[in-house]
């Protein structure tokens, strides 16, 4: 809750006008084919269906809007492992298709914050993610292993606004027009491991990571940021360490 208004009588009176609630529902069904072998390659495949629904009253906002968002997802993860004479090679691909809806409503007219009763946001988002990857462990000597990997992430949002574009009434909420957003990124990683014994090793590692913005960050906008663009988050991690099993 907003600490500046939680004890204010006007805010408490507004709470009587809504059915304040929070409910999160999550369902997932998966099917896994594990450790089957084809042409000398150890394979693993996982298919899953996921449904989530998030309903809540945004008590941290002074006008107490209600959110109802749902996501239906189908995903597939496939991996193959080969063991050539020089070490190990792993390839794989992760894929996911999601259909999402968001309904954000004002359940009463909030004169204090200029928010009229009605639908603030009503939009659909189709999301596609495909990520092929490769990883290899190369045995340079009996004690030294070089590990290298690449992952290429392809992410696409297709956004459809189901109500009027632009500012909602006289409020600070704003709805962008229909659009698509694409985020693609190549993430490398590299590691060098030196075995001191059967149970101890020293290592040096580098990894690049990537995360796309969420749909709510992209499309539930305000009049102050309607024209902004949001870049994905990237990070570079460097690590030197000693490990004992």
GROMACS .gro file of C-alpha atoms in nm:
model
  245
    1UNK     CA    1   0.000   0.000   0.000
    2UNK     CA    2   0.098   0.361  -0.052
    3UNK     CA    3   0.231   0.478   0.289
    4UNK     CA    4   0.136   0.839   0.214
    5UNK     CA    5  -0.235   0.758   0.184
    6UNK     CA    6  -0.286   0.432   0.377
    7UNK     CA    7  -0.407   0.624   0.685
    8UNK     CA    8  -0.599   0.892   0.493
    9UNK     CA    9  -0.975   0.883   0.547
   10UNK     CA   10  -1.048   0.950   0.178
   11UNK     CA   11  -0.841   0.648   0.082
   12UNK     CA   12  -1.015   0.433   0.343
   13UNK     CA   13  -1.354   0.547   0.211
   14UNK     CA   14  -1.248   0.441  -0.140
   15UNK     CA   15  -1.166   0.094  -0.014
   16UNK     CA   16  -1.534   0.055   0.073
   17UNK     CA   17  -1.619   0.111  -0.295
   18UNK     CA   18  -1.421  -0.188  -0.426
   19UNK     CA   19  -1.396  -0.557  -0.353
   20UNK     CA   20  -1.023  -0.548  -0.274
   21UNK     CA   21  -0.866  -0.884  -0.355
   22UNK     CA   22  -0.561  -1.070  -0.480
   23UNK     CA   23  -0.573  -1.413  -0.643
   24UNK     CA   24  -0.312  -1.590  -0.854
   25UNK     CA   25  -0.397  -1.915  -1.036
   26UNK     CA   26  -0.133  -2.131  -1.203
   27UNK     CA   27  -0.179  -2.459  -1.392
   28UNK     CA   28   0.087  -2.653  -1.580
   29UNK     CA   29   0.086  -2.987  -1.758
   30UNK     CA   30   0.406  -3.128  -1.908
   31UNK     CA   31   0.518  -3.438  -2.094
   32UNK     CA   32   0.882  -3.543  -2.094
   33UNK     CA   33   1.073  -3.789  -2.311
   34UNK     CA   34   1.404  -3.833  -2.135
   35UNK     CA   35   1.731  -4.007  -2.223
   36UNK     CA   36   1.629  -4.170  -2.550
   37UNK     CA   37   1.904  -4.233  -2.803
   38UNK     CA   38   1.907  -4.177  -3.180
   39UNK     CA   39   2.216  -4.222  -3.399
   40UNK     CA   40   2.447  -4.204  -3.099
   41UNK     CA   41   2.289  -3.885  -2.962
   42UNK     CA   42   2.127  -3.877  -2.616
   43UNK     CA   43   1.803  -3.681  -2.655
   44UNK     CA   44   1.560  -3.516  -2.417
   45UNK     CA   45   1.234  -3.341  -2.508
   46UNK     CA   46   0.984  -3.163  -2.285
   47UNK     CA   47   0.649  -3.026  -2.402
   48UNK     CA   48   0.427  -2.825  -2.169
   49UNK     CA   49   0.106  -2.624  -2.149
   50UNK     CA   50   0.073  -2.348  -1.888
   51UNK     CA   51  -0.214  -2.125  -1.783
   52UNK     CA   52  -0.189  -1.836  -1.538
   53UNK     CA   53  -0.441  -1.579  -1.419
   54UNK     CA   54  -0.352  -1.284  -1.196
   55UNK     CA   55  -0.634  -1.084  -1.036
   56UNK     CA   56  -0.574  -0.806  -0.786
   57UNK     CA   57  -0.675  -0.463  -0.664
   58UNK     CA   58  -0.381  -0.224  -0.706
   59UNK     CA   59  -0.392  -0.081  -0.354
   60UNK     CA   60  -0.059   0.096  -0.414
   61UNK     CA   61  -0.239   0.327  -0.659
   62UNK     CA   62  -0.460   0.597  -0.508
   63UNK     CA   63  -0.752   0.522  -0.741
   64UNK     CA   64  -0.755   0.144  -0.660
   65UNK     CA   65  -0.785  -0.002  -1.014
   66UNK     CA   66  -0.855  -0.372  -1.069
   67UNK     CA   67  -0.630  -0.597  -1.279
   68UNK     CA   68  -0.729  -0.921  -1.450
   69UNK     CA   69  -0.456  -1.070  -1.671
   70UNK     CA   70  -0.435  -1.418  -1.822
   71UNK     CA   71  -0.171  -1.612  -2.014
   72UNK     CA   72  -0.199  -1.937  -2.210
   73UNK     CA   73   0.136  -2.086  -2.312
   74UNK     CA   74   0.261  -2.381  -2.515
   75UNK     CA   75   0.632  -2.457  -2.484
   76UNK     CA   76   0.881  -2.708  -2.617
   77UNK     CA   77   1.239  -2.775  -2.500
   78UNK     CA   78   1.463  -3.014  -2.693
   79UNK     CA   79   1.824  -3.108  -2.613
   80UNK     CA   80   2.078  -3.344  -2.764
   81UNK     CA   81   2.407  -3.458  -2.609
   82UNK     CA   82   2.698  -3.609  -2.801
   83UNK     CA   83   3.022  -3.746  -2.658
   84UNK     CA   84   3.297  -3.729  -2.921
   85UNK     CA   85   3.657  -3.824  -2.844
   86UNK     CA   86   3.756  -3.464  -2.762
   87UNK     CA   87   3.485  -3.403  -2.498
   88UNK     CA   88   3.113  -3.326  -2.509
   89UNK     CA   89   2.881  -3.132  -2.741
   90UNK     CA   90   2.529  -3.018  -2.647
   91UNK     CA   91   2.277  -2.860  -2.881
   92UNK     CA   92   1.922  -2.757  -2.811
   93UNK     CA   93   1.631  -2.528  -2.879
   94UNK     CA   94   1.371  -2.376  -2.648
   95UNK     CA   95   1.046  -2.244  -2.790
   96UNK     CA   96   0.738  -2.082  -2.641
   97UNK     CA   97   0.414  -1.934  -2.777
   98UNK     CA   98   0.193  -1.730  -2.543
   99UNK     CA   99  -0.147  -1.565  -2.588
  100UNK     CA  100  -0.210  -1.308  -2.315
  101UNK     CA  101  -0.491  -1.069  -2.223
  102UNK     CA  102  -0.491  -0.775  -1.981
  103UNK     CA  103  -0.800  -0.596  -1.850
  104UNK     CA  104  -0.740  -0.302  -1.614
  105UNK     CA  105  -1.054  -0.128  -1.491
  106UNK     CA  106  -1.156   0.162  -1.270
  107UNK     CA  107  -1.454   0.043  -1.065
  108UNK     CA  108  -1.567   0.386  -0.943
  109UNK     CA  109  -1.518   0.749  -1.047
  110UNK     CA  110  -1.218   0.888  -0.863
  111UNK     CA  111  -1.254   1.265  -0.880
  112UNK     CA  112  -0.945   1.327  -0.667
  113UNK     CA  113  -0.717   1.163  -0.925
  114UNK     CA  114  -0.922   1.246  -1.239
  115UNK     CA  115  -0.984   0.879  -1.320
  116UNK     CA  116  -1.327   0.807  -1.467
  117UNK     CA  117  -1.506   0.479  -1.407
  118UNK     CA  118  -1.447   0.238  -1.693
  119UNK     CA  119  -1.181   0.041  -1.881
  120UNK     CA  120  -0.830   0.178  -1.844
  121UNK     CA  121  -0.644  -0.092  -2.039
  122UNK     CA  122  -0.782  -0.373  -2.253
  123UNK     CA  123  -0.525  -0.540  -2.475
  124UNK     CA  124  -0.405  -0.873  -2.616
  125UNK     CA  125  -0.044  -0.978  -2.663
  126UNK     CA  126   0.086  -1.267  -2.872
  127UNK     CA  127   0.439  -1.358  -2.767
  128UNK     CA  128   0.685  -1.582  -2.951
  129UNK     CA  129   1.023  -1.690  -2.813
  130UNK     CA  130   1.271  -1.918  -2.992
  131UNK     CA  131   1.620  -1.983  -2.851
  132UNK     CA  132   1.864  -2.224  -3.019
  133UNK     CA  133   2.191  -2.290  -2.837
  134UNK     CA  134   2.520  -2.479  -2.852
  135UNK     CA  135   2.758  -2.579  -2.574
  136UNK     CA  136   3.086  -2.768  -2.590
  137UNK     CA  137   3.332  -2.904  -2.334
  138UNK     CA  138   3.672  -2.954  -2.495
  139UNK     CA  139   3.932  -3.158  -2.307
  140UNK     CA  140   4.256  -2.976  -2.388
  141UNK     CA  141   4.456  -3.202  -2.155
  142UNK     CA  142   4.372  -3.457  -1.889
  143UNK     CA  143   4.330  -3.176  -1.633
  144UNK     CA  144   4.226  -2.874  -1.844
  145UNK     CA  145   3.880  -2.829  -1.999
  146UNK     CA  146   3.764  -2.540  -2.215
  147UNK     CA  147   3.388  -2.480  -2.219
  148UNK     CA  148   3.221  -2.252  -2.472
  149UNK     CA  149   2.859  -2.178  -2.556
  150UNK     CA  150   2.633  -1.962  -2.769
  151UNK     CA  151   2.261  -1.890  -2.732
  152UNK     CA  152   2.055  -1.683  -2.975
  153UNK     CA  153   1.728  -1.545  -2.839
  154UNK     CA  154   1.448  -1.440  -3.075
  155UNK     CA  155   1.157  -1.265  -2.901
  156UNK     CA  156   0.854  -1.107  -3.063
  157UNK     CA  157   0.556  -0.928  -2.910
  158UNK     CA  158   0.244  -0.857  -3.116
  159UNK     CA  159   0.028  -0.608  -2.924
  160UNK     CA  160  -0.339  -0.529  -3.001
  161UNK     CA  161  -0.522  -0.250  -2.821
  162UNK     CA  162  -0.895  -0.328  -2.781
  163UNK     CA  163  -0.998   0.020  -2.675
  164UNK     CA  164  -0.925   0.380  -2.780
  165UNK     CA  165  -0.562   0.479  -2.834
  166UNK     CA  166  -0.407   0.755  -2.626
  167UNK     CA  167  -0.492   0.910  -2.291
  168UNK     CA  168  -0.770   0.757  -2.082
  169UNK     CA  169  -1.018   1.040  -2.009
  170UNK     CA  170  -0.838   1.308  -1.803
  171UNK     CA  171  -0.617   1.058  -1.615
  172UNK     CA  172  -0.244   0.992  -1.637
  173UNK     CA  173  -0.304   0.651  -1.801
  174UNK     CA  174  -0.232   0.614  -2.171
  175UNK     CA  175  -0.277   0.332  -2.423
  176UNK     CA  176  -0.035   0.286  -2.713
  177UNK     CA  177  -0.162   0.201  -3.060
  178UNK     CA  178  -0.125  -0.151  -3.205
  179UNK     CA  179   0.237  -0.241  -3.265
  180UNK     CA  180   0.498  -0.518  -3.261
  181UNK     CA  181   0.828  -0.528  -3.072
  182UNK     CA  182   1.121  -0.755  -3.148
  183UNK     CA  183   1.424  -0.834  -2.933
  184UNK     CA  184   1.704  -1.054  -3.065
  185UNK     CA  185   2.032  -1.122  -2.889
  186UNK     CA  186   2.338  -1.346  -2.910
  187UNK     CA  187   2.470  -1.453  -2.568
  188UNK     CA  188   2.819  -1.610  -2.549
  189UNK     CA  189   2.983  -1.783  -2.254
  190UNK     CA  190   3.333  -1.915  -2.199
  191UNK     CA  191   3.503  -2.103  -1.915
  192UNK     CA  192   3.843  -2.258  -1.845
  193UNK     CA  193   3.862  -2.529  -1.577
  194UNK     CA  194   4.176  -2.680  -1.425
  195UNK     CA  195   4.135  -2.995  -1.214
  196UNK     CA  196   4.364  -2.999  -0.911
  197UNK     CA  197   4.236  -3.341  -0.807
  198UNK     CA  198   3.931  -3.562  -0.861
  199UNK     CA  199   3.725  -3.335  -0.633
  200UNK     CA  200   3.890  -2.992  -0.656
  201UNK     CA  201   3.928  -2.743  -0.939
  202UNK     CA  202   4.000  -2.379  -1.015
  203UNK     CA  203   3.818  -2.197  -1.291
  204UNK     CA  204   3.768  -1.871  -1.478
  205UNK     CA  205   3.433  -1.794  -1.640
  206UNK     CA  206   3.262  -1.531  -1.852
  207UNK     CA  207   2.890  -1.522  -1.935
  208UNK     CA  208   2.658  -1.279  -2.110
  209UNK     CA  209   2.289  -1.274  -2.010
  210UNK     CA  210   1.980  -1.118  -2.169
  211UNK     CA  211   1.623  -1.046  -2.053
  212UNK     CA  212   1.342  -0.883  -2.248
  213UNK     CA  213   1.095  -0.631  -2.098
  214UNK     CA  214   0.761  -0.768  -1.979
  215UNK     CA  215   0.443  -0.692  -2.173
  216UNK     CA  216   0.304  -0.479  -1.888
  217UNK     CA  217   0.617  -0.261  -1.893
  218UNK     CA  218   0.581  -0.215  -2.268
  219UNK     CA  219   0.206  -0.152  -2.301
  220UNK     CA  220   0.055  -0.038  -1.967
  221UNK     CA  221   0.180   0.318  -2.008
  222UNK     CA  222   0.118   0.663  -1.867
  223UNK     CA  223   0.105   1.005  -2.032
  224UNK     CA  224   0.459   1.073  -1.908
  225UNK     CA  225   0.618   0.776  -2.091
  226UNK     CA  226   0.390   0.710  -2.390
  227UNK     CA  227   0.669   0.785  -2.639
  228UNK     CA  228   0.952   0.599  -2.467
  229UNK     CA  229   1.133   0.287  -2.588
  230UNK     CA  230   1.242   0.017  -2.347
  231UNK     CA  231   1.563  -0.174  -2.415
  232UNK     CA  232   1.626  -0.530  -2.294
  233UNK     CA  233   1.848  -0.591  -1.993
  234UNK     CA  234   2.194  -0.733  -2.062
  235UNK     CA  235   2.472  -0.828  -1.823
  236UNK     CA  236   2.830  -0.952  -1.839
  237UNK     CA  237   2.957  -1.172  -1.558
  238UNK     CA  238   3.322  -1.250  -1.487
  239UNK     CA  239   3.415  -1.509  -1.226
  240UNK     CA  240   3.732  -1.667  -1.089
  241UNK     CA  241   3.698  -1.937  -0.827
  242UNK     CA  242   3.792  -2.256  -0.649
  243UNK     CA  243   3.547  -2.545  -0.624
  244UNK     CA  244   3.539  -2.863  -0.417
  245UNK     CA  245   3.277  -3.134  -0.469
   0.00000   0.00000   0.00000
